[in-house]
Amino acid sequence: MREYVDLRRCNTFGLPAVAERYLPLTDLAQLEGPEFRQSPTLVLGGGSNLLLLEEIPGLTVHVLLSGIAWSDGRGRFRVLAGTDWNQFVRYTLDTGFPGMENLILIPGTVGAAPVQNIGAYGAEVSEFITAVQAWEFGRGMVELSPEDCAFGYRDSHFKREPGRYLITAVDFDLSRRRPLKLEYGAINAELEAEGITDPTPRDVANAVTRIRRSKLPDWFFYGNSGSFFKNPVVSRGQYTALQTEYPDLPAYPIDADHVKLPAGWLIDRAGLRGAGTETVGTYERQALVMVNRGGATGRDVLSFSERVRGEVKGKFGVEIEREVQLFPA
Ligand SMILES: Cc1cc2nc3c(=O)[nH]c(=O)nc-3n(C[C@H](O)[C@H](O)[C@H](O)COP(=O)(O)OP(=O)(O)OC[C@H]3O[C@@H](n4cnc5c(N)ncnc54)[C@H](O)[C@@H]3O)c2cc1C
């Protein structure tokens, strides 16, 4: 256990923050210790979905349990929570178990993947999860089924119950071959540009890698946490009303009554792409991404993001919700 630990390098936004108490979790046996009688303030993975506000009181647990705990050799894996997500996806492709190629290059850890049900290019991690192993504070080790996890769009039981669980490992099933998902984003166009007519999962992974690299800022140079806001879900009635004024407003169907609107488009059309202050702003090439232009604090980011929310609400009457997790909440 260490005290007053600098977390600037532990969050991809590069925000200054200090953990009052910091414990690296490298062994499951540590969970039996007295520190875990109550929930920590922050369970930290790769820090790629966080908005940290200077001081994190109480305990921060950094989940560093890493590696593949078991595999049946036929596509079923139990992976420890601190394992790098992208490395695991690459490993599955290298060992002949495709399926998660659309989810390549998402930063962060395996343990955080179920928390917000990470997704990209038409795929979500929940499609591959068969169980989540977790430490429930005040109770002990538990196993949650996909139904228990109650996965939704960038949402899960874990997100709705902050502080209740520390995920120790995730079980995946990649034994079933699935059709490739090519229709989302620019995947098809990217494959065509490469002259690929009969793509393999590896081709899709390479296409997604190229698209992501061209669209998203490298957090090593421009601190960021990927998409800052979720895409809002609105009623079809509201969408139709908006369409009369904005005929080119894109929408993705959710169900008979609802559609999802791209938050990036709304921010862009509110005139906020590339807008901001000296320290924080939206990324010039993707308005949904907020970047640390150098020297930003969590409060700078929070206050600019509130301005963005307010202007989008004012122009379109649509609420956009933060995707990143604020600590302390
Ligand atoms: C450049 C960039 C691109 C991104 N692209 C995408 C994308 O395409 N799709 C997408 O869905 N996300 C994306 N993200 C967001 C982020 O990568 C994911 O949300 C990722 O799963 C976060 O993992 P992490 O380990 O960094 O979690 P952290 O940021 O450390 O934590 C995120 C949340 O999960 C909780 N948590 C972390 N580990 C555990 C654990 N073991 N047990 C319990 N709770 C835990 C934390 O307490 C916190 O609430 C992107 C981020 C960046 C910076």
mmCIF file of C-alpha atoms and ligand atoms in Angstrom:
data_model
loop_
_atom_site.group_PDB
_atom_site.id
_atom_site.type_symbol
_atom_site.label_atom_id
_atom_site.label_comp_id
_atom_site.label_asym_id
_atom_site.label_seq_id
_atom_site.Cartn_x
_atom_site.Cartn_y
_atom_site.Cartn_z
ATOM 1 C CA MET A 1 0.000 0.000 0.000
ATOM 2 C CA ARG A 2 1.331 3.443 -0.918
ATOM 3 C CA GLU A 3 0.005 6.884 -0.108
ATOM 4 C CA TYR A 4 -0.521 9.964 -2.267
ATOM 5 C CA VAL A 5 0.365 8.263 -5.523
ATOM 6 C CA ASP A 6 0.391 10.317 -8.717
ATOM 7 C CA LEU A 7 -2.127 8.881 -11.222
ATOM 8 C CA ARG A 8 -1.281 11.147 -14.160
ATOM 9 C CA ARG A 9 0.352 8.271 -16.029
ATOM 10 C CA CYS A 10 -2.448 5.898 -15.034
ATOM 11 C CA ASN A 11 -5.137 7.686 -17.075
ATOM 12 C CA THR A 12 -5.056 8.138 -20.853
ATOM 13 C CA PHE A 13 -6.393 11.701 -20.518
ATOM 14 C CA GLY A 14 -3.126 12.532 -18.734
ATOM 15 C CA LEU A 15 -5.046 14.400 -16.039
ATOM 16 C CA PRO A 16 -3.339 15.289 -12.786
ATOM 17 C CA ALA A 17 -4.751 13.191 -9.953
ATOM 18 C CA VAL A 18 -3.506 11.721 -6.718
ATOM 19 C CA ALA A 19 -4.711 8.558 -4.993
ATOM 20 C CA GLU A 20 -4.845 9.015 -1.244
ATOM 21 C CA ARG A 21 -4.084 5.301 -0.844
ATOM 22 C CA TYR A 22 -2.977 3.087 -3.738
ATOM 23 C CA LEU A 23 -2.833 -0.686 -3.811
ATOM 24 C CA PRO A 24 -1.595 -2.690 -6.806
ATOM 25 C CA LEU A 25 -3.595 -5.940 -6.962
ATOM 26 C CA THR A 26 -1.305 -8.682 -8.235
ATOM 27 C CA ASP A 27 -2.615 -11.694 -6.320
ATOM 28 C CA LEU A 28 -6.207 -12.778 -5.668
ATOM 29 C CA ALA A 29 -5.275 -13.648 -2.065
ATOM 30 C CA GLN A 30 -4.899 -9.907 -1.380
ATOM 31 C CA LEU A 31 -8.690 -9.609 -1.611
ATOM 32 C CA GLU A 32 -8.982 -11.425 1.730
ATOM 33 C CA GLY A 33 -7.032 -8.590 3.393
ATOM 34 C CA PRO A 34 -8.520 -5.974 5.731
ATOM 35 C CA GLU A 35 -8.312 -3.232 3.045
ATOM 36 C CA PHE A 36 -11.125 -4.957 1.161
ATOM 37 C CA ARG A 37 -13.680 -5.067 3.974
ATOM 38 C CA GLN A 38 -15.229 -2.071 2.284
ATOM 39 C CA SER A 39 -15.342 -0.969 -1.333
ATOM 40 C CA PRO A 40 -12.453 1.064 -2.682
ATOM 41 C CA THR A 41 -13.211 4.494 -4.128
ATOM 42 C CA LEU A 42 -11.696 3.546 -7.474
ATOM 43 C CA VAL A 43 -11.032 0.216 -9.161
ATOM 44 C CA LEU A 44 -8.468 1.173 -11.772
ATOM 45 C CA GLY A 45 -7.717 -0.730 -14.965
ATOM 46 C CA GLY A 46 -5.938 0.946 -17.875
ATOM 47 C CA GLY A 47 -7.449 4.339 -17.018
ATOM 48 C CA SER A 48 -8.799 4.807 -20.559
ATOM 49 C CA ASN A 49 -12.384 5.603 -19.651
ATOM 50 C CA LEU A 50 -11.857 7.915 -16.706
ATOM 51 C CA LEU A 51 -12.254 11.567 -15.896
ATOM 52 C CA LEU A 52 -10.275 12.047 -12.695
ATOM 53 C CA LEU A 53 -10.786 15.122 -10.551
ATOM 54 C CA GLU A 54 -7.477 15.840 -8.831
ATOM 55 C CA GLU A 55 -7.701 13.913 -5.532
ATOM 56 C CA ILE A 56 -9.171 10.433 -5.173
ATOM 57 C CA PRO A 57 -9.922 10.007 -1.468
ATOM 58 C CA GLY A 58 -9.709 6.593 0.192
ATOM 59 C CA LEU A 59 -8.438 3.530 -1.618
ATOM 60 C CA THR A 60 -7.579 3.122 -5.302
ATOM 61 C CA VAL A 61 -7.010 -0.505 -6.323
ATOM 62 C CA HIS A 62 -5.022 -0.979 -9.512
ATOM 63 C CA VAL A 63 -5.975 -4.320 -11.060
ATOM 64 C CA LEU A 64 -2.745 -5.865 -12.339
ATOM 65 C CA LEU A 65 -3.742 -9.560 -12.390
ATOM 66 C CA SER A 66 -2.675 -10.521 -15.877
ATOM 67 C CA GLY A 67 -2.671 -13.473 -18.269
ATOM 68 C CA ILE A 68 -4.853 -16.311 -19.510
ATOM 69 C CA ALA A 69 -5.954 -18.370 -16.509
ATOM 70 C CA TRP A 70 -7.186 -21.284 -18.622
ATOM 71 C CA SER A 71 -8.138 -22.248 -22.130
ATOM 72 C CA ASP A 72 -9.715 -25.445 -23.422
ATOM 73 C CA GLY A 73 -7.814 -25.191 -26.708
ATOM 74 C CA ARG A 74 -11.122 -24.936 -28.581
ATOM 75 C CA GLY A 75 -11.873 -21.265 -28.135
ATOM 76 C CA ARG A 76 -12.908 -20.993 -24.515
ATOM 77 C CA PHE A 77 -10.778 -18.763 -22.320
ATOM 78 C CA ARG A 78 -10.718 -17.390 -18.790
ATOM 79 C CA VAL A 79 -8.688 -14.192 -18.864
ATOM 80 C CA LEU A 80 -7.463 -12.290 -15.812
ATOM 81 C CA ALA A 81 -8.857 -8.807 -15.408
ATOM 82 C CA GLY A 82 -5.653 -6.792 -15.750
ATOM 83 C CA THR A 83 -4.740 -8.312 -19.134
ATOM 84 C CA ASP A 84 -4.439 -5.761 -21.919
ATOM 85 C CA TRP A 85 -7.598 -5.988 -24.055
ATOM 86 C CA ASN A 86 -5.917 -5.392 -27.397
ATOM 87 C CA GLN A 87 -3.239 -7.988 -26.680
ATOM 88 C CA PHE A 88 -5.919 -10.539 -25.866
ATOM 89 C CA VAL A 89 -7.780 -9.818 -29.128
ATOM 90 C CA ARG A 90 -4.517 -10.226 -31.056
ATOM 91 C CA TYR A 91 -3.817 -13.471 -29.219
ATOM 92 C CA THR A 92 -7.217 -14.914 -30.177
ATOM 93 C CA LEU A 93 -6.626 -14.037 -33.834
ATOM 94 C CA ASP A 94 -3.083 -15.443 -33.759
ATOM 95 C CA THR A 95 -4.252 -18.717 -32.228
ATOM 96 C CA GLY A 96 -7.073 -19.267 -34.738
ATOM 97 C CA PHE A 97 -10.097 -18.087 -32.743
ATOM 98 C CA PRO A 98 -11.484 -15.076 -34.594
ATOM 99 C CA GLY A 99 -14.690 -13.242 -33.750
ATOM 100 C CA MET A 100 -13.502 -10.150 -31.909
ATOM 101 C CA GLU A 101 -11.648 -8.567 -34.856
ATOM 102 C CA ASN A 102 -13.975 -5.522 -34.864
ATOM 103 C CA LEU A 103 -12.967 -4.838 -31.247
ATOM 104 C CA ILE A 104 -9.245 -4.623 -31.936
ATOM 105 C CA LEU A 105 -7.215 -1.646 -30.663
ATOM 106 C CA ILE A 106 -9.667 -0.601 -27.936
ATOM 107 C CA PRO A 107 -7.437 0.492 -25.060
ATOM 108 C CA GLY A 108 -7.826 -0.788 -21.522
ATOM 109 C CA THR A 109 -8.077 -4.076 -19.709
ATOM 110 C CA VAL A 110 -10.116 -7.254 -20.031
ATOM 111 C CA GLY A 111 -11.688 -6.640 -16.608
ATOM 112 C CA ALA A 112 -13.094 -3.273 -17.626
ATOM 113 C CA ALA A 113 -14.514 -4.574 -20.921
ATOM 114 C CA PRO A 114 -17.782 -5.890 -19.394
ATOM 115 C CA VAL A 115 -18.213 -2.753 -17.253
ATOM 116 C CA GLN A 116 -19.265 -0.608 -20.170
ATOM 117 C CA ASN A 117 -19.807 -3.518 -22.574
ATOM 118 C CA ILE A 118 -17.175 -2.157 -24.934
ATOM 119 C CA GLY A 119 -18.199 -1.999 -28.527
ATOM 120 C CA ALA A 120 -16.988 -0.851 -31.910
ATOM 121 C CA TYR A 121 -17.830 -1.313 -35.586
ATOM 122 C CA GLY A 122 -21.055 -3.199 -34.960
ATOM 123 C CA ALA A 123 -19.703 -5.628 -32.321
ATOM 124 C CA GLU A 124 -19.999 -5.683 -28.530
ATOM 125 C CA VAL A 125 -17.955 -7.699 -26.061
ATOM 126 C CA SER A 126 -21.131 -9.117 -24.485
ATOM 127 C CA GLU A 127 -21.552 -11.342 -27.582
ATOM 128 C CA PHE A 128 -18.506 -13.343 -26.476
ATOM 129 C CA ILE A 129 -18.756 -13.367 -22.668
ATOM 130 C CA THR A 130 -20.077 -16.502 -20.975
ATOM 131 C CA ALA A 131 -19.373 -15.467 -17.358
ATOM 132 C CA VAL A 132 -17.694 -12.805 -15.254
ATOM 133 C CA GLN A 133 -15.704 -13.721 -12.138
ATOM 134 C CA ALA A 134 -15.817 -10.991 -9.526
ATOM 135 C CA TRP A 135 -15.132 -10.132 -5.932
ATOM 136 C CA GLU A 136 -18.295 -8.737 -4.398
ATOM 137 C CA PHE A 137 -17.361 -6.486 -1.488
ATOM 138 C CA GLY A 138 -18.839 -7.753 1.754
ATOM 139 C CA ARG A 139 -19.557 -11.152 0.190
ATOM 140 C CA GLY A 140 -16.568 -12.721 -1.588
ATOM 141 C CA MET A 141 -16.011 -14.384 -4.955
ATOM 142 C CA VAL A 142 -19.060 -14.637 -7.206
ATOM 143 C CA GLU A 143 -19.707 -15.721 -10.773
ATOM 144 C CA LEU A 144 -22.124 -13.684 -12.872
ATOM 145 C CA SER A 145 -23.879 -15.083 -15.932
ATOM 146 C CA PRO A 146 -24.464 -12.883 -19.001
ATOM 147 C CA GLU A 147 -28.056 -12.408 -17.758
ATOM 148 C CA ASP A 148 -26.751 -11.237 -14.356
ATOM 149 C CA CYS A 149 -24.470 -8.800 -16.168
ATOM 150 C CA ALA A 150 -27.535 -7.163 -17.820
ATOM 151 C CA PHE A 151 -25.513 -5.832 -20.718
ATOM 152 C CA GLY A 152 -26.830 -2.862 -22.660
ATOM 153 C CA TYR A 153 -25.412 -0.210 -24.951
ATOM 154 C CA ARG A 154 -22.200 0.904 -23.142
ATOM 155 C CA ASP A 155 -23.907 -0.314 -20.010
ATOM 156 C CA SER A 156 -24.041 -3.241 -17.603
ATOM 157 C CA HIS A 157 -25.006 -4.275 -14.090
ATOM 158 C CA PHE A 158 -21.427 -3.344 -13.044
ATOM 159 C CA LYS A 159 -21.821 0.194 -14.300
ATOM 160 C CA ARG A 160 -25.145 0.574 -12.532
ATOM 161 C CA GLU A 161 -23.716 -0.745 -9.231
ATOM 162 C CA PRO A 162 -20.434 1.162 -8.857
ATOM 163 C CA GLY A 163 -18.332 0.002 -5.920
ATOM 164 C CA ARG A 164 -20.071 -3.351 -5.581
ATOM 165 C CA TYR A 165 -17.682 -5.568 -7.564
ATOM 166 C CA LEU A 166 -14.077 -5.942 -8.517
ATOM 167 C CA ILE A 167 -13.919 -8.082 -11.654
ATOM 168 C CA THR A 168 -11.094 -10.606 -11.375
ATOM 169 C CA ALA A 169 -11.496 -12.523 -14.658
ATOM 170 C CA VAL A 170 -13.757 -12.837 -17.680
ATOM 171 C CA ASP A 171 -14.794 -16.048 -19.490
ATOM 172 C CA PHE A 172 -15.057 -15.949 -23.286
ATOM 173 C CA ASP A 173 -16.378 -18.396 -25.860
ATOM 174 C CA LEU A 174 -14.933 -18.008 -29.343
ATOM 175 C CA SER A 175 -15.484 -21.622 -30.355
ATOM 176 C CA ARG A 176 -18.381 -20.824 -32.688
ATOM 177 C CA ARG A 177 -17.525 -19.327 -36.071
ATOM 178 C CA ARG A 178 -19.509 -16.164 -36.711
ATOM 179 C CA PRO A 179 -20.062 -14.284 -39.953
ATOM 180 C CA LEU A 180 -17.795 -11.271 -40.423
ATOM 181 C CA LYS A 181 -19.347 -7.882 -39.668
ATOM 182 C CA LEU A 182 -18.379 -5.592 -42.498
ATOM 183 C CA GLU A 183 -21.303 -3.267 -42.898
ATOM 184 C CA TYR A 184 -20.541 -0.896 -40.029
ATOM 185 C CA GLY A 185 -18.456 2.260 -40.333
ATOM 186 C CA ALA A 186 -15.988 2.343 -43.162
ATOM 187 C CA ILE A 187 -14.913 -1.327 -43.033
ATOM 188 C CA ASN A 188 -16.285 -2.267 -46.456
ATOM 189 C CA ALA A 189 -14.848 0.849 -48.073
ATOM 190 C CA GLU A 190 -11.466 0.220 -46.447
ATOM 191 C CA LEU A 191 -11.405 -3.388 -47.699
ATOM 192 C CA GLU A 192 -12.396 -2.268 -51.193
ATOM 193 C CA ALA A 193 -9.638 0.318 -51.199
ATOM 194 C CA GLU A 194 -7.188 -2.502 -50.438
ATOM 195 C CA GLY A 195 -8.654 -4.615 -53.266
ATOM 196 C CA ILE A 196 -9.860 -7.293 -50.814
ATOM 197 C CA THR A 197 -13.023 -9.006 -52.035
ATOM 198 C CA ASP A 198 -13.035 -12.121 -49.833
ATOM 199 C CA PRO A 199 -11.804 -10.846 -46.463
ATOM 200 C CA THR A 200 -10.489 -12.963 -43.613
ATOM 201 C CA PRO A 201 -10.907 -11.961 -39.935
ATOM 202 C CA ARG A 202 -7.291 -10.765 -40.068
ATOM 203 C CA ASP A 203 -8.137 -8.479 -43.024
ATOM 204 C CA VAL A 204 -11.017 -7.026 -40.997
ATOM 205 C CA ALA A 205 -8.745 -6.507 -37.984
ATOM 206 C CA ASN A 206 -6.228 -4.719 -40.206
ATOM 207 C CA ALA A 207 -8.968 -2.561 -41.760
ATOM 208 C CA VAL A 208 -10.348 -1.601 -38.335
ATOM 209 C CA THR A 209 -6.813 -0.823 -37.150
ATOM 210 C CA ARG A 210 -6.224 1.516 -40.091
ATOM 211 C CA ILE A 211 -9.599 3.244 -39.665
ATOM 212 C CA ARG A 212 -9.101 3.736 -35.922
ATOM 213 C CA ARG A 213 -5.580 5.091 -36.402
ATOM 214 C CA SER A 214 -6.815 7.601 -38.975
ATOM 215 C CA LYS A 215 -9.752 8.805 -36.854
ATOM 216 C CA LEU A 216 -8.696 8.729 -33.227
ATOM 217 C CA PRO A 217 -5.924 10.739 -31.640
ATOM 218 C CA ASP A 218 -3.037 8.780 -30.148
ATOM 219 C CA TRP A 219 -3.535 9.295 -26.426
ATOM 220 C CA PHE A 220 0.211 9.237 -25.930
ATOM 221 C CA PHE A 221 0.371 12.620 -27.696
ATOM 222 C CA TYR A 222 -3.164 13.965 -27.114
ATOM 223 C CA GLY A 223 -4.572 12.765 -23.821
ATOM 224 C CA ASN A 224 -8.132 11.529 -24.330
ATOM 225 C CA SER A 225 -10.558 8.829 -23.302
ATOM 226 C CA GLY A 226 -12.049 7.911 -26.679
ATOM 227 C CA SER A 227 -15.711 8.802 -27.128
ATOM 228 C CA PHE A 228 -16.534 11.229 -24.364
ATOM 229 C CA PHE A 229 -20.321 11.001 -24.753
ATOM 230 C CA LYS A 230 -22.688 8.142 -25.503
ATOM 231 C CA ASN A 231 -24.834 8.283 -28.611
ATOM 232 C CA PRO A 232 -28.245 9.442 -27.359
ATOM 233 C CA VAL A 233 -31.358 7.348 -27.885
ATOM 234 C CA VAL A 234 -34.455 9.367 -28.826
ATOM 235 C CA SER A 235 -38.028 8.562 -29.807
ATOM 236 C CA ARG A 236 -38.828 8.194 -33.496
ATOM 237 C CA GLY A 237 -41.207 11.137 -33.070
ATOM 238 C CA GLN A 238 -38.388 13.397 -31.885
ATOM 239 C CA TYR A 239 -36.164 12.127 -34.699
ATOM 240 C CA THR A 240 -38.811 12.879 -37.333
ATOM 241 C CA ALA A 241 -39.272 16.373 -35.927
ATOM 242 C CA LEU A 242 -35.504 16.979 -35.998
ATOM 243 C CA GLN A 243 -35.290 15.627 -39.540
ATOM 244 C CA THR A 244 -37.535 18.363 -40.882
ATOM 245 C CA GLU A 245 -34.883 20.878 -39.862
ATOM 246 C CA TYR A 246 -31.833 18.627 -40.373
ATOM 247 C CA PRO A 247 -32.646 16.226 -43.245
ATOM 248 C CA ASP A 248 -29.117 14.760 -43.211
ATOM 249 C CA LEU A 249 -29.279 13.793 -39.511
ATOM 250 C CA PRO A 250 -28.160 10.134 -39.379
ATOM 251 C CA ALA A 251 -29.903 7.615 -37.110
ATOM 252 C CA TYR A 252 -29.557 3.932 -36.245
ATOM 253 C CA PRO A 253 -32.730 1.999 -35.408
ATOM 254 C CA ILE A 254 -32.961 0.628 -31.850
ATOM 255 C CA ASP A 255 -36.524 -0.695 -31.770
ATOM 256 C CA ALA A 256 -39.938 0.161 -33.196
ATOM 257 C CA ASP A 257 -40.101 3.390 -31.178
ATOM 258 C CA HIS A 258 -36.502 4.546 -30.754
ATOM 259 C CA VAL A 259 -33.416 5.478 -32.751
ATOM 260 C CA LYS A 260 -29.839 6.258 -31.754
ATOM 261 C CA LEU A 261 -28.294 9.521 -32.945
ATOM 262 C CA PRO A 262 -24.543 9.989 -33.417
ATOM 263 C CA ALA A 263 -23.407 12.343 -30.646
ATOM 264 C CA GLY A 264 -20.361 13.305 -32.739
ATOM 265 C CA TRP A 265 -22.643 14.600 -35.521
ATOM 266 C CA LEU A 266 -24.681 16.660 -33.044
ATOM 267 C CA ILE A 267 -21.547 18.204 -31.518
ATOM 268 C CA ASP A 268 -20.109 18.864 -34.951
ATOM 269 C CA ARG A 269 -23.318 20.524 -36.193
ATOM 270 C CA ALA A 270 -23.519 22.591 -33.033
ATOM 271 C CA GLY A 271 -20.297 24.121 -34.369
ATOM 272 C CA LEU A 272 -18.135 22.584 -31.670
ATOM 273 C CA ARG A 273 -15.723 20.355 -33.606
ATOM 274 C CA GLY A 274 -12.243 21.603 -32.766
ATOM 275 C CA ALA A 275 -13.697 24.100 -30.276
ATOM 276 C CA GLY A 276 -12.387 24.526 -26.768
ATOM 277 C CA THR A 277 -9.944 26.391 -24.612
ATOM 278 C CA GLU A 278 -6.179 26.482 -24.422
ATOM 279 C CA THR A 279 -6.112 23.291 -22.368
ATOM 280 C CA VAL A 280 -9.100 21.240 -23.534
ATOM 281 C CA GLY A 281 -11.238 20.867 -26.630
ATOM 282 C CA THR A 282 -12.950 18.528 -29.040
ATOM 283 C CA TYR A 283 -10.690 16.762 -31.526
ATOM 284 C CA GLU A 284 -10.575 18.378 -34.974
ATOM 285 C CA ARG A 285 -11.113 15.073 -36.784
ATOM 286 C CA GLN A 286 -13.747 13.589 -34.445
ATOM 287 C CA ALA A 287 -15.967 15.877 -32.389
ATOM 288 C CA LEU A 288 -16.964 13.071 -30.023
ATOM 289 C CA VAL A 289 -13.434 12.880 -28.646
ATOM 290 C CA MET A 290 -12.347 15.421 -26.059
ATOM 291 C CA VAL A 291 -8.601 16.036 -25.936
ATOM 292 C CA ASN A 292 -6.216 17.359 -23.344
ATOM 293 C CA ARG A 293 -4.378 20.062 -25.285
ATOM 294 C CA GLY A 294 -1.766 20.249 -22.550
ATOM 295 C CA GLY A 295 -2.058 21.064 -18.886
ATOM 296 C CA ALA A 296 -5.802 20.337 -18.556
ATOM 297 C CA THR A 297 -7.242 19.370 -15.200
ATOM 298 C CA GLY A 298 -10.256 17.120 -14.710
ATOM 299 C CA ARG A 299 -12.280 20.198 -13.793
ATOM 300 C CA ASP A 300 -11.304 21.924 -17.070
ATOM 301 C CA VAL A 301 -12.531 18.878 -19.001
ATOM 302 C CA LEU A 302 -15.703 18.612 -16.935
ATOM 303 C CA SER A 303 -16.587 22.256 -17.349
ATOM 304 C CA PHE A 304 -15.959 22.249 -21.129
ATOM 305 C CA SER A 305 -17.972 19.032 -21.487
ATOM 306 C CA GLU A 306 -20.880 20.693 -19.659
ATOM 307 C CA ARG A 307 -20.714 23.544 -22.157
ATOM 308 C CA VAL A 308 -20.866 21.026 -25.028
ATOM 309 C CA ARG A 309 -23.845 19.260 -23.440
ATOM 310 C CA GLY A 310 -25.626 22.564 -22.925
ATOM 311 C CA GLU A 311 -25.084 23.739 -26.510
ATOM 312 C CA VAL A 312 -26.237 20.426 -27.996
ATOM 313 C CA LYS A 313 -29.319 20.493 -25.783
ATOM 314 C CA GLY A 314 -29.989 24.120 -26.747
ATOM 315 C CA LYS A 315 -29.686 23.489 -30.488
ATOM 316 C CA PHE A 316 -31.316 20.060 -30.865
ATOM 317 C CA GLY A 317 -33.217 19.544 -27.595
ATOM 318 C CA VAL A 318 -31.265 16.288 -27.138
ATOM 319 C CA GLU A 319 -29.497 15.302 -23.900
ATOM 320 C CA ILE A 320 -26.082 13.728 -24.356
ATOM 321 C CA GLU A 321 -24.745 11.669 -21.496
ATOM 322 C CA ARG A 322 -21.104 11.192 -20.483
ATOM 323 C CA GLU A 323 -19.609 7.824 -21.405
ATOM 324 C CA VAL A 324 -16.446 8.371 -19.346
ATOM 325 C CA GLN A 325 -16.558 7.633 -15.634
ATOM 326 C CA LEU A 326 -16.085 10.541 -13.262
ATOM 327 C CA PHE A 327 -14.031 10.006 -10.067
ATOM 328 C CA PRO A 328 -14.764 10.997 -7.392
ATOM 329 C CA ALA A 329 -18.370 10.897 -8.627
HETATM 330 C C1 LIG B 1 -8.373 6.270 -27.806
HETATM 331 C C2 LIG B 1 -9.512 5.534 -27.128
HETATM 332 C C3 LIG B 1 -10.407 4.813 -27.894
HETATM 333 C C4 LIG B 1 -11.469 4.119 -27.285
HETATM 334 N N1 LIG B 1 -12.322 3.412 -28.071
HETATM 335 C C5 LIG B 1 -13.350 2.739 -27.510
HETATM 336 C C6 LIG B 1 -14.251 1.985 -28.325
HETATM 337 O O1 LIG B 1 -14.108 1.900 -29.535
HETATM 338 N N2 LIG B 1 -15.279 1.352 -27.707
HETATM 339 C C7 LIG B 1 -15.457 1.392 -26.358
HETATM 340 O O2 LIG B 1 -16.409 0.772 -25.869
HETATM 341 N N3 LIG B 1 -14.613 2.090 -25.563
HETATM 342 C C8 LIG B 1 -13.572 2.757 -26.101
HETATM 343 N N4 LIG B 1 -12.719 3.482 -25.306
HETATM 344 C C9 LIG B 1 -12.953 3.547 -23.859
HETATM 345 C C10 LIG B 1 -12.118 2.524 -23.043
HETATM 346 O O3 LIG B 1 -11.047 2.047 -23.799
HETATM 347 C C11 LIG B 1 -12.958 1.332 -22.583
HETATM 348 O O4 LIG B 1 -14.048 1.767 -21.822
HETATM 349 C C12 LIG B 1 -12.129 0.344 -21.749
HETATM 350 O O5 LIG B 1 -12.865 -0.831 -21.511
HETATM 351 C C13 LIG B 1 -11.685 0.919 -20.408
HETATM 352 O O6 LIG B 1 -10.776 0.003 -19.856
HETATM 353 P P1 LIG B 1 -9.778 0.430 -18.714
HETATM 354 O O7 LIG B 1 -9.091 -0.806 -18.242
HETATM 355 O O8 LIG B 1 -8.904 1.513 -19.185
HETATM 356 O O9 LIG B 1 -10.783 0.928 -17.594
HETATM 357 P P2 LIG B 1 -10.637 2.178 -16.625
HETATM 358 O O10 LIG B 1 -10.685 3.422 -17.428
HETATM 359 O O11 LIG B 1 -9.492 1.993 -15.711
HETATM 360 O O12 LIG B 1 -12.001 2.050 -15.811
HETATM 361 C C14 LIG B 1 -13.242 2.273 -16.449
HETATM 362 C C15 LIG B 1 -14.365 1.869 -15.491
HETATM 363 O O13 LIG B 1 -14.315 0.465 -15.261
HETATM 364 C C16 LIG B 1 -14.105 0.192 -13.866
HETATM 365 N N5 LIG B 1 -13.189 -0.956 -13.796
HETATM 366 C C17 LIG B 1 -11.985 -1.086 -14.402
HETATM 367 N N6 LIG B 1 -11.464 -2.299 -14.139
HETATM 368 C C18 LIG B 1 -12.360 -2.937 -13.334
HETATM 369 C C19 LIG B 1 -12.388 -4.215 -12.701
HETATM 370 N N7 LIG B 1 -11.409 -5.101 -12.850
HETATM 371 N N8 LIG B 1 -13.455 -4.511 -11.923
HETATM 372 C C20 LIG B 1 -14.484 -3.633 -11.753
HETATM 373 N N9 LIG B 1 -14.508 -2.416 -12.331
HETATM 374 C C21 LIG B 1 -13.457 -2.074 -13.109
HETATM 375 C C22 LIG B 1 -13.506 1.462 -13.298
HETATM 376 O O14 LIG B 1 -13.741 1.563 -11.908
HETATM 377 C C23 LIG B 1 -14.243 2.510 -14.104
HETATM 378 O O15 LIG B 1 -15.534 2.691 -13.609
HETATM 379 C C24 LIG B 1 -11.634 4.167 -25.880
HETATM 380 C C25 LIG B 1 -10.710 4.890 -25.109
HETATM 381 C C26 LIG B 1 -9.655 5.564 -25.720
HETATM 382 C C27 LIG B 1 -8.666 6.304 -24.878
#
